[in-house]
Coordinates of C-alpha atoms and ligand atoms in Angstrom, one line a residue:
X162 CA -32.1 82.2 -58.1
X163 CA -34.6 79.3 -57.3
X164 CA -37.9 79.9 -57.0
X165 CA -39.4 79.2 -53.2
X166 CA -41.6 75.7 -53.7
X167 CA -45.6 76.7 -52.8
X168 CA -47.4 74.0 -51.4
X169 CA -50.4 74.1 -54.6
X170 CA -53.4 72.9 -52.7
X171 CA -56.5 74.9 -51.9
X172 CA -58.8 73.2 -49.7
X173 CA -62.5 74.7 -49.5
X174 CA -64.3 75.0 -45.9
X175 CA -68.3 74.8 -46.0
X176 CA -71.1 73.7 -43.5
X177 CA -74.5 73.2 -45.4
X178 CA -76.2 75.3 -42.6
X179 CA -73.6 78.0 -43.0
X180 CA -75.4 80.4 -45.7
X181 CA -74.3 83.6 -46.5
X182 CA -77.4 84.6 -48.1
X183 CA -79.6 83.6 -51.1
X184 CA -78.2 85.2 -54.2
X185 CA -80.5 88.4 -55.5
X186 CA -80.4 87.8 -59.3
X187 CA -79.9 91.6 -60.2
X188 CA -76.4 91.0 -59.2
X189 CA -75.9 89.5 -62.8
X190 CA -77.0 93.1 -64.2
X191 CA -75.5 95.2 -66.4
X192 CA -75.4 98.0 -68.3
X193 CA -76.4 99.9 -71.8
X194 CA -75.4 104.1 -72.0
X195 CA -75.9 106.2 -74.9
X196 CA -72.2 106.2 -75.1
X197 CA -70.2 104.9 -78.6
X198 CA -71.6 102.0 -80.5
X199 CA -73.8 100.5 -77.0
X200 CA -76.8 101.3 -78.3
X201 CA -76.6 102.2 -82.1
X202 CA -75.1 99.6 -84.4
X203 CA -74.8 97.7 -80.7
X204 CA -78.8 96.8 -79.6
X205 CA -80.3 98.7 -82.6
X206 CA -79.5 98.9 -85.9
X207 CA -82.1 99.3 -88.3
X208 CA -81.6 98.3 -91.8
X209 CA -78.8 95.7 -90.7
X210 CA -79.9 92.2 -91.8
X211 CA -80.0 90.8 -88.0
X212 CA -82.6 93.3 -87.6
X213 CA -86.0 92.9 -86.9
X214 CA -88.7 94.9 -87.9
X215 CA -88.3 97.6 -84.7
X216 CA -84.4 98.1 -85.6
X217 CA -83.2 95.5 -82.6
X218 CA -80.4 93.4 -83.6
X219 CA -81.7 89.8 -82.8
X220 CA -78.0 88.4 -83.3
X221 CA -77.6 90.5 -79.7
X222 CA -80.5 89.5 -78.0
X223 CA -79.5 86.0 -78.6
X224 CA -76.2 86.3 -76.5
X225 CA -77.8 88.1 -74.2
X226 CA -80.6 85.6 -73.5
X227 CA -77.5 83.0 -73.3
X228 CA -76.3 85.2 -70.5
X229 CA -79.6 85.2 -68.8
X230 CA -79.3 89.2 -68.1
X231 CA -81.8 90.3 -65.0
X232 CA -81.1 93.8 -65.3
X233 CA -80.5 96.6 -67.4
X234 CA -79.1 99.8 -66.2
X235 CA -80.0 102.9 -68.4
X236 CA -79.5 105.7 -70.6
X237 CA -76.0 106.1 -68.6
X238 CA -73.3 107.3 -67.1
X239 CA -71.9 110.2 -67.6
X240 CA -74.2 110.7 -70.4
X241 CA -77.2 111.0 -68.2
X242 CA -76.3 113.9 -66.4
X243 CA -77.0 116.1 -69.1
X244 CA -79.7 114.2 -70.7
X245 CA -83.4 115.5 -71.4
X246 CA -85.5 112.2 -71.1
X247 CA -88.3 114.1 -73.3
X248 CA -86.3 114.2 -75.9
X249 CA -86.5 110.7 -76.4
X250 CA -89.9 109.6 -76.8
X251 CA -93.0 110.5 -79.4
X252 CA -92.4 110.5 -83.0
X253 CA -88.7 109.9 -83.8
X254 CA -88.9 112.9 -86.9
X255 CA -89.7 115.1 -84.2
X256 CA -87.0 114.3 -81.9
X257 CA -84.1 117.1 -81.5
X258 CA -80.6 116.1 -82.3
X259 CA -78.3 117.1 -79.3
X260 CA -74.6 117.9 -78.4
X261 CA -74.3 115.0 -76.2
X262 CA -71.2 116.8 -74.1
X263 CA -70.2 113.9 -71.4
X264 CA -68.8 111.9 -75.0
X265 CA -68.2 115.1 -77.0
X266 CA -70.7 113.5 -80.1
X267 CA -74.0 114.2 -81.4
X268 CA -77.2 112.3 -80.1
X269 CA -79.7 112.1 -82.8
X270 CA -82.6 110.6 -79.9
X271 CA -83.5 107.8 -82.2
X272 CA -83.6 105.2 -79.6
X273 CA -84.9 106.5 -76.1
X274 CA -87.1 105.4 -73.0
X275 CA -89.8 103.5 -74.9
X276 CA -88.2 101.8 -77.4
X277 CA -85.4 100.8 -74.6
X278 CA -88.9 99.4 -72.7
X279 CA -90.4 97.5 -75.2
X280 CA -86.4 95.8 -75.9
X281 CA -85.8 95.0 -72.7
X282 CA -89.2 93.2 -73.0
X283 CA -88.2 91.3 -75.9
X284 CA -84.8 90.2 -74.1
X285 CA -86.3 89.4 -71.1
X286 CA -84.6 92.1 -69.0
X287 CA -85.6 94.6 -66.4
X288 CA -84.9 98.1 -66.4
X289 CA -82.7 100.3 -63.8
X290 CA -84.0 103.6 -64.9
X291 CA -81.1 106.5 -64.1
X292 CA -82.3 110.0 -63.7
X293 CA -80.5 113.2 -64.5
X294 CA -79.7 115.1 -61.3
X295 CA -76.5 116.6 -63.0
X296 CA -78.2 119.8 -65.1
X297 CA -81.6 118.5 -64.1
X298 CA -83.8 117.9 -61.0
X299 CA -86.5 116.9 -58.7
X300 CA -89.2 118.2 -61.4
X301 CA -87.9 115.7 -64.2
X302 CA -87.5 112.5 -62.0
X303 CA -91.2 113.5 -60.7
X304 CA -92.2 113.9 -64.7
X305 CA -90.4 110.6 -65.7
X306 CA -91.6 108.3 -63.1
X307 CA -95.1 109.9 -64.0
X308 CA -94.9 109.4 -67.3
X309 CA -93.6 105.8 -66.5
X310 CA -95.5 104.3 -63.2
X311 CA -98.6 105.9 -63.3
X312 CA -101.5 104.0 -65.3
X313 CA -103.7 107.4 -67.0
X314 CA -105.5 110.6 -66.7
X315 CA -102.4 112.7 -65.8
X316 CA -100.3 114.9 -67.8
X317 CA -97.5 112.5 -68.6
X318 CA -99.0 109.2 -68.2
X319 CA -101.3 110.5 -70.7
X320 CA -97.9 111.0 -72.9
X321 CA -97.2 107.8 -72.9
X322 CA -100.4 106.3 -73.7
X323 CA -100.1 108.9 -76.8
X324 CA -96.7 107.6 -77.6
X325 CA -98.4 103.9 -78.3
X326 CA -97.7 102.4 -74.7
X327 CA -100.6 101.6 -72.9
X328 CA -100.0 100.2 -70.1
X329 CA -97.7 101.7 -67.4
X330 CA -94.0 100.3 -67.7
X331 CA -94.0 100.0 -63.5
X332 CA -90.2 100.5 -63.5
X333 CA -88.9 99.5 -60.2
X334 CA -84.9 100.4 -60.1
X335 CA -83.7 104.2 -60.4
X336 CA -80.5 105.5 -60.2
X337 CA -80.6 109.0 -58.8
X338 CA -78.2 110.3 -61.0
X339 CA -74.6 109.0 -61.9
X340 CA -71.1 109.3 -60.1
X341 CA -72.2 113.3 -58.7
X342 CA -68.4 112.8 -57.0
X343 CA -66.4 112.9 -60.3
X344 CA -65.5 116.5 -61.4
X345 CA -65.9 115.4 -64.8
X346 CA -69.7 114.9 -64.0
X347 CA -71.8 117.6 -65.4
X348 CA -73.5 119.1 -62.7
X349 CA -71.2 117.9 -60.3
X350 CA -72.1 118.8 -56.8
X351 CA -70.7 118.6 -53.5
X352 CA -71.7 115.7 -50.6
X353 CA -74.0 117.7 -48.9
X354 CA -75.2 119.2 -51.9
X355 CA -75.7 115.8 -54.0
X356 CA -77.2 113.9 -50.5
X357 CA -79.9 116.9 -50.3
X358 CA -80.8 116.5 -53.6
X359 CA -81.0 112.6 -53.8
X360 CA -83.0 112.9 -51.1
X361 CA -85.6 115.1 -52.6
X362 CA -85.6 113.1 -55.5
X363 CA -86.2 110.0 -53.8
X364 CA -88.9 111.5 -51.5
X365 CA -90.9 113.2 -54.8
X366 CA -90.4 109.6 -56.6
X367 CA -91.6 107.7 -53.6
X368 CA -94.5 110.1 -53.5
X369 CA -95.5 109.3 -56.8
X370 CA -94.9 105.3 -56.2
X371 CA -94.1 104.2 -53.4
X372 CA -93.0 100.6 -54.7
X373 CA -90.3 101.9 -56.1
X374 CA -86.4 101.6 -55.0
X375 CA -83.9 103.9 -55.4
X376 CA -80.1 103.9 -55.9
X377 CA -78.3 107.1 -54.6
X378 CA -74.6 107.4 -56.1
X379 CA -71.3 106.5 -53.5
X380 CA -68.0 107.4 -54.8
X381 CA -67.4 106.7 -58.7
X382 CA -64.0 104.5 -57.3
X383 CA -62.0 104.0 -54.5
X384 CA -59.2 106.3 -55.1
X385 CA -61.2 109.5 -55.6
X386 CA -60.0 112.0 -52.8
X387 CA -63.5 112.1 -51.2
X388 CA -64.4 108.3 -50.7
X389 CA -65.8 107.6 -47.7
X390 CA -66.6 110.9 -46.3
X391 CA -68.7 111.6 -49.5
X392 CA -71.0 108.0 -49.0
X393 CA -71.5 109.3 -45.2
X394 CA -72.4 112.5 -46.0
X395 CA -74.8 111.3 -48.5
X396 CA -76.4 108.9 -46.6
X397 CA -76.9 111.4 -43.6
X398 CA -78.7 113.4 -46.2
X399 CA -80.5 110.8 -47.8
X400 CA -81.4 108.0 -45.6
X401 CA -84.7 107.7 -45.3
X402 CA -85.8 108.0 -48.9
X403 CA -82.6 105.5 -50.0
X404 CA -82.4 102.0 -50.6
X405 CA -79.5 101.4 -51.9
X406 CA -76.0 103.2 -52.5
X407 CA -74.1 102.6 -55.3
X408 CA -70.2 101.5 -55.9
X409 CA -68.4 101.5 -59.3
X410 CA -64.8 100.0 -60.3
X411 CA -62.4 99.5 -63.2
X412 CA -59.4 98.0 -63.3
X413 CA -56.4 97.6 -65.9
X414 CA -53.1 96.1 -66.2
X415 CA -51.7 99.4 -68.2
X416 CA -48.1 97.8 -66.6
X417 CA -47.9 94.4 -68.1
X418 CA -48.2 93.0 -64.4
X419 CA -50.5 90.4 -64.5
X420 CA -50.1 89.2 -60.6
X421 CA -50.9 92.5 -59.6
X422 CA -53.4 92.8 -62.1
X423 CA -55.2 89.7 -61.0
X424 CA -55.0 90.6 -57.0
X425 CA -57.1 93.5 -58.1
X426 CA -60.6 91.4 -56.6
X427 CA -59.0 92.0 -53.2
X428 CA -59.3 95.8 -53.9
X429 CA -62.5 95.4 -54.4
X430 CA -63.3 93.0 -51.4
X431 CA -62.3 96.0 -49.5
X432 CA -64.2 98.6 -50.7
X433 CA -67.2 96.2 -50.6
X434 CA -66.3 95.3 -46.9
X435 CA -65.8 99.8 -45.9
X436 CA -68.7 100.9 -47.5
X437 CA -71.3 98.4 -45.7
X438 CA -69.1 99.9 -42.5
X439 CA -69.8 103.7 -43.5
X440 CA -73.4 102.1 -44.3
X441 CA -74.2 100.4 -41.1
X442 CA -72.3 103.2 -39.2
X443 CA -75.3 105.9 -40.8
X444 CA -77.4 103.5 -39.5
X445 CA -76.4 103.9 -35.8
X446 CA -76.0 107.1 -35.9
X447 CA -79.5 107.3 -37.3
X448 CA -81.0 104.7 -35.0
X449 CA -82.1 103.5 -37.7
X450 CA -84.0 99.8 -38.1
X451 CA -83.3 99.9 -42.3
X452 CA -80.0 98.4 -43.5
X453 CA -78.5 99.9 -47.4
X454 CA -77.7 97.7 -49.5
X455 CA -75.1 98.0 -52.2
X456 CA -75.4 98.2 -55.6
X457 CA -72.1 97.8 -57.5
X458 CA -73.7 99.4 -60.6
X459 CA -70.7 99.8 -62.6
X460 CA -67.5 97.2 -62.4
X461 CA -65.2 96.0 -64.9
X462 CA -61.8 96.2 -66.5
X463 CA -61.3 98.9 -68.5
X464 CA -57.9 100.5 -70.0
X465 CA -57.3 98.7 -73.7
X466 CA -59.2 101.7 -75.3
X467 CA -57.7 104.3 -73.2
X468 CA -56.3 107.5 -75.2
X469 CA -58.1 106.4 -78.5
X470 CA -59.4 109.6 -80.4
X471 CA -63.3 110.5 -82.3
X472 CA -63.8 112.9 -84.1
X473 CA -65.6 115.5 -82.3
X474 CA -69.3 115.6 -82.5
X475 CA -69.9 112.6 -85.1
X476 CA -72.7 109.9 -84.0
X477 CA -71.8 107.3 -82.5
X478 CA -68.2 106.2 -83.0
X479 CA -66.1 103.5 -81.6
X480 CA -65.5 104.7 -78.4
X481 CA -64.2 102.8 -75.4
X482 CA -64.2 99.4 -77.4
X483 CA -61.9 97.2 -75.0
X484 CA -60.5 94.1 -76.8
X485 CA -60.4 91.7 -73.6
X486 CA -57.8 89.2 -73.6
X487 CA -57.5 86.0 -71.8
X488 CA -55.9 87.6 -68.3
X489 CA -59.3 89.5 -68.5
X490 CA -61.3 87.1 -68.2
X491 CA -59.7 85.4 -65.2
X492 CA -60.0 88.8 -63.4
X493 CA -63.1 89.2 -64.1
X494 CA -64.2 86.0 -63.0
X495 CA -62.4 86.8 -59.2
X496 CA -64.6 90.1 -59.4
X497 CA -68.1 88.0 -60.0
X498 CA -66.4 85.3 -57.1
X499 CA -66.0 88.9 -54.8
X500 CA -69.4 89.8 -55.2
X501 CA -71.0 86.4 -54.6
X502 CA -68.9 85.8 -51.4
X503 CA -71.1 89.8 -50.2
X504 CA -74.2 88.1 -51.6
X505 CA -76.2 89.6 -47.9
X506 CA -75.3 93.0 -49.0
X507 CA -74.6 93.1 -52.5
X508 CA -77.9 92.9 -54.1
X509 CA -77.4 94.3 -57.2
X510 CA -73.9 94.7 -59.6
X511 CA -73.8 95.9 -63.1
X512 CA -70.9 94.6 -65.4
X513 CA -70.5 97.9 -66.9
X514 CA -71.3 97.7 -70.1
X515 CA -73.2 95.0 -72.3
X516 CA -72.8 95.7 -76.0
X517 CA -69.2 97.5 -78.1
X518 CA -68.5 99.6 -75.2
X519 CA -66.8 97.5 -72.7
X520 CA -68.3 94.7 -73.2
X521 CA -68.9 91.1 -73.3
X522 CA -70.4 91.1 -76.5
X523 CA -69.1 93.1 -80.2
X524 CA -71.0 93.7 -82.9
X525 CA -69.9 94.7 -87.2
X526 CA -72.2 94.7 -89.6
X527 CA -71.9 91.3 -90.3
X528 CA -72.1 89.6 -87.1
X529 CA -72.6 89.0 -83.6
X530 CA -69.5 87.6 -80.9
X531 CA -68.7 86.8 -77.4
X532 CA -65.1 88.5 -76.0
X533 CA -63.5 86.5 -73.1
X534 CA -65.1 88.1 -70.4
X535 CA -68.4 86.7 -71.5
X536 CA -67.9 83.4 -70.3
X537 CA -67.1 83.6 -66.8
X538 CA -69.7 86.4 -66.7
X539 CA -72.1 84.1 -68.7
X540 CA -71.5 80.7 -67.0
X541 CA -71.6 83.0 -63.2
X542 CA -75.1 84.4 -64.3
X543 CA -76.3 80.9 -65.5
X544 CA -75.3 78.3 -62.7
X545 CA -74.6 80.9 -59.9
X546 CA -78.2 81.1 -58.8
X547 CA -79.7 80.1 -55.5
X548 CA -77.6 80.5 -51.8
X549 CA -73.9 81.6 -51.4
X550 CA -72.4 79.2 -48.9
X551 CA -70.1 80.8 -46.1
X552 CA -66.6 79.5 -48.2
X553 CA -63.4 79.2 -46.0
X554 CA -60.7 79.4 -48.6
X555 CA -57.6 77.6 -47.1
X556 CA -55.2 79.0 -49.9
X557 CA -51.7 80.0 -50.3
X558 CA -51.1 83.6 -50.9
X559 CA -48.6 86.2 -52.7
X560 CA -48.0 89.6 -51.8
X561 CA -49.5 91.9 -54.1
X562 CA -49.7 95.9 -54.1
X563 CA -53.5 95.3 -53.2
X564 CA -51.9 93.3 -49.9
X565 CA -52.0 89.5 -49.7
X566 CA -53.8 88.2 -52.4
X567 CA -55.2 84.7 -52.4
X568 CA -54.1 82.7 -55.3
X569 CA -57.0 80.8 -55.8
X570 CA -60.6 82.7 -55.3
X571 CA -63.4 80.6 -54.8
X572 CA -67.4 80.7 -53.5
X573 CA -69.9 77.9 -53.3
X574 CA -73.7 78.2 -54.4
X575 CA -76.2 75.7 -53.3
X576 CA -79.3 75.0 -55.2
X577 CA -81.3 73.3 -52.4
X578 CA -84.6 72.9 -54.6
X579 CA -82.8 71.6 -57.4
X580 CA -80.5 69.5 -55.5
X581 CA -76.9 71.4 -57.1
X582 CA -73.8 72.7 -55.7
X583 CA -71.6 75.0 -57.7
X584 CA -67.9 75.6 -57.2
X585 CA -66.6 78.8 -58.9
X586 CA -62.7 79.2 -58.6
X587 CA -60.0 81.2 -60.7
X588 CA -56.6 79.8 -60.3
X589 CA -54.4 83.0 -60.2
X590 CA -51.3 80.7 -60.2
X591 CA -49.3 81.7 -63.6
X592 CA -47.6 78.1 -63.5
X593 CA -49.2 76.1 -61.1
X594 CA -52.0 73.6 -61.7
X595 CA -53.6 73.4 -57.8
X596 CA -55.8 70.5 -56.0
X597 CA -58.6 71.7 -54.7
X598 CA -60.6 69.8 -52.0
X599 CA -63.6 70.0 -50.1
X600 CA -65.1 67.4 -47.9
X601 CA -68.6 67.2 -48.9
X602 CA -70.2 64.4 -47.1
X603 CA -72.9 66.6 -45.7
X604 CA -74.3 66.4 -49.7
X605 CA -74.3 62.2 -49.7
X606 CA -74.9 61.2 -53.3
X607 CA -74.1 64.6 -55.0
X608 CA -71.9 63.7 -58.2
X609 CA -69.9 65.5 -60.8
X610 CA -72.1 66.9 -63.2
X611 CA -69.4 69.2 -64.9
X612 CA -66.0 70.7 -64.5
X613 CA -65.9 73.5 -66.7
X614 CA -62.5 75.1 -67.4
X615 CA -61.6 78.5 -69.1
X616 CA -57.6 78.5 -69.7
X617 CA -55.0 79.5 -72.1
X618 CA -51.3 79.5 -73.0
X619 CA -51.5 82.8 -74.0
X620 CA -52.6 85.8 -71.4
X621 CA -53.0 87.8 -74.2
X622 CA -55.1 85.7 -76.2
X623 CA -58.3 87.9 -77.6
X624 CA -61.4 86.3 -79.3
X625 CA -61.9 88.5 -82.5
X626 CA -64.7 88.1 -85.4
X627 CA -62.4 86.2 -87.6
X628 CA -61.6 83.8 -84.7
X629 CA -64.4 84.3 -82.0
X630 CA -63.9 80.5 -80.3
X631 CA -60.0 81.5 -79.5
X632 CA -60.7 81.7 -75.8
X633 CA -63.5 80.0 -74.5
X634 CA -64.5 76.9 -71.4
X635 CA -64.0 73.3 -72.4
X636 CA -65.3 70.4 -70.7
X637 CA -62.8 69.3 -67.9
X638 CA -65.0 67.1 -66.1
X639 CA -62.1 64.4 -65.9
X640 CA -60.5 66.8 -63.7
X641 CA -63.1 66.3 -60.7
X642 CA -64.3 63.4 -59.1
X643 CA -66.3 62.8 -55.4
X644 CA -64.5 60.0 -53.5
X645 CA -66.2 59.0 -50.2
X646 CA -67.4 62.1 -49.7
X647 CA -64.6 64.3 -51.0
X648 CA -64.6 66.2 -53.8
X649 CA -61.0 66.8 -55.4
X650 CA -60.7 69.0 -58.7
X651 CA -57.7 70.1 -60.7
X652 CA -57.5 73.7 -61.2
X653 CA -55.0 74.5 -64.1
X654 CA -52.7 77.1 -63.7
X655 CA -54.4 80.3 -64.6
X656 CA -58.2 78.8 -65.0
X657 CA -61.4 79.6 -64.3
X658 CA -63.3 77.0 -63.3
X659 CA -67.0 76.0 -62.7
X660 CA -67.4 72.7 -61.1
X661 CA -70.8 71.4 -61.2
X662 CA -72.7 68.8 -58.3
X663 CA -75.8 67.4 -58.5
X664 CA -77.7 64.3 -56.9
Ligands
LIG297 O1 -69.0 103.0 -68.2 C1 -68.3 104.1 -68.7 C2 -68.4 105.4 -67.8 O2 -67.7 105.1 -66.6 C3 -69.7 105.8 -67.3 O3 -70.4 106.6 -68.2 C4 -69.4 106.5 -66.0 O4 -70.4 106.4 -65.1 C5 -68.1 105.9 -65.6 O5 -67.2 106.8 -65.2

């Protein structure tokens, strides 16, 4: 049977007046957990020759650096919710190797909460500090923001100066705790229970700074039987002391269906778009004047490495290490596109994780390289800084089993200061190259700095040690060009693209 003709152009709406909002940088975050090779062999390795002389692998630091990485969210996960934060600081010889039981492997405490500090001061990174409300409680996160926030002369601040870290680390983020929902979680609690807990935390944490901001877990996905009544319930127990509730997503394409796979940013745009509703709905009911925000603290795709076995109770294996492919990358690139285009209410996001585990970036003992996924993530984190313009996406669609999926995704971010406009767009189109235009005679004299394109033949192309450069952007900037005040750009089929304007 013939295939039905689609009319393959994509024209993009904006009004330079017409913000969304200005972009909060933490929504480039991400993500390290004591989980697999993330941290060992992945961020520290001493002895290893790209080592320097604290055990950090420099060869890492320097992709991350290329990202441009605001945030780090940390010690985990799952693994958090059993975790003993003490055990990780003073003299590593004295530090107690652990069953670490969310990952079913032993934690020997050799990296921990101030060598994490002083890394994340070498990369240039904040910390998002996660607190264990799974075995754990109020008493801890009051003891850990002590030992952290609070300058001298107390009990644990006093530890830390001990522990060779004079000044106070002043950690802003915390997570209270991590996906309390999942019955997997240890410690996992019921809404009302988890909301009364968070709340508690948050109020003894705010007590002992009141700078701070906290996170308090939403559901740990969309799907799980309790979504939406557990966020309400949560915030109604939690409001006050809250700043932000979290969201976390992963998708795979486990059935080879790569349109479906692809529509999977308009499942997300939907739980983005319900849980500001269940947010703002608290905040009526409350008569409240504060607004949560969302923090998407965990996103990704994850299912390559599903089923692979450890061995029980050996340190740090090779868990979870997704290879990421080409169709990866293009999805993940619609998922940065879908939180830009929330920019007012998604503040921060964490591409869960950064090093081995899930990640944009793999490490061996010989090297250093970038999967697909880094580049969209990269080149988003690097040129998608500034304001997210309201983008009307005129755009044929396809049915999907998310519902009627766009096939081209696309956001504008303006620069005012700097005088640039950026174009993100993912071409979902398996065959089709689409013409994209946009009438931008509002921005006289802006010109085409760059058309960046990430494409391939193969979908399941993979970037390896042996051939790291298999899938990665090349300059395209033939395939844009501003005439009279239009911009129109080639978007290749399946491409993601990063058009760049300046005057
Ligand atoms: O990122 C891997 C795991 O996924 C995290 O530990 C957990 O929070 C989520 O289920």
């Amino acid at each position: 049977m013939k295939k039905a003709k689609i009319d393959n152009k994509v024209q993009l709406c904006i009004d330079r007046d017409f913000t969304i909002s200005k972009i909060d940088e933490r929504i480039y975050g991400s993500f390290i957990e004591h989980l697999g090779r993330a941290v060992y062999e992945g961020i520290y390795q001493p002895g290893n020759k790209f080592a320097d002389k604290n055990g950090y692998r420099k060869d890492v630091m320097k992709l991350i650096k290329e990202i441009g990485v605001p945030i780090v969210r940390y010690p985990g996960g799952n693994f958090v919710s059993a975790f003993n934060w003490e055990d990780s600081v003073g003299p590593k010889k004295d530090r107690p190797r652990r069953l670490e039981l969310a990952w079913g492997v032993v934690e020997t405490n050799q990296f921990g909460l101030d060598e994490f500090m002083d890394w994340c001061k070498k990369v240039g990174t904040k910390p998002m500090y996660a607190v264990n409300l799974g075995t754990r409680g109020i008493e801890d996160a009051k003891n850990v923001i002590e030992y952290c926030n609070i300058k001298s002369g107390t009990k644990y601040s006093d530890m830390r100066i001990k522990n060779g870290a004079k000044d106070p680390y002043n950690i802003k983020l915390w997570c209270l705790g991590n996906e309390m929902d999942g019955p997997w979680q240890m410690g996992h609690m019921t809404a009302e229970e988890y909301g009364l807990k968070a709340g508690r935390a948050g109020h003894i944490m705010k007590l002992v700074d009141p700078s701070i901001e906290t996170v308090v877990c939403g559901s740990s996905s969309l799907y799980m039987d309790t979504y939406g009544q557990w966020e309400r319930i949560v915030l109604e127990n939690s409001y006050d002391t809250t700043d932000y509730l979290s969201l976390h997503t992963y998708y795979g394409n486990a059935e080879n269906d790569t349109p479906n796979f692809l529509a999977s940013s308009v499942a997300m745009d939907q739980f983005i778009s319900q849980v500001i509703s269940i947010c703002d709905y608290v905040k009526a009911v409350k008569r409240s004047k504060k607004t949560i925000n969302l923090s998407f603290d965990e996103w990704n795709v994850w299912y390559h490495s599903n089923g692979a076995k450890i061995e029980k109770w050996c340190e740090h294996p090779h868990q979870l290490e997704d290879i990421y492919n080409f169709e990866d990358a293009l999805l993940v690139g619609s998922m940065l596109i879908t939180l830009l285009r929330h920019a007012d209410r998604v503040k921060i996001a964490c591409l869960a994780q950064l090093v081995n585990v899930i990640a944009p970036i793999m490490t061996s003992d010989t090297g250093a390289w970038r999967q697909t996924i880094f580049y969209p993530y990269m080149q988003a984190s690097v040129y998608g800084r500034g304001e997210v313009l309201n983008t009307v996406v005129k755009t044929p669609t396809y049915e999907s089993k998310h519902g009627e999926a766009p096939y081209v995704d696309s956001v504008v971010v303006t620069d005012e200061e700097n005088e640039t406009l950026t174009i993100f767009a993912v071409n979902k189109n398996l065959e089709e190259d689409f013409e994209l235009t946009c009438d931008l005679r509002q921005y006289a004299g802006y010109k085409v700095v760059e058309h960046s394109v990430l494409t391939h033949k193969d979908l399941k192309a993979e970037n390896t040690e042996k051939n790291p450069d298999n899938v990665k952007p090349v300059d395209f900037t033939k395939g844009s060009k501003v005439d009279k005040g239009i911009l129109t750009s080639k978007l290749p089929a399946k491409s993601w693209n990063v058009i760049r304007l300046a005057k």
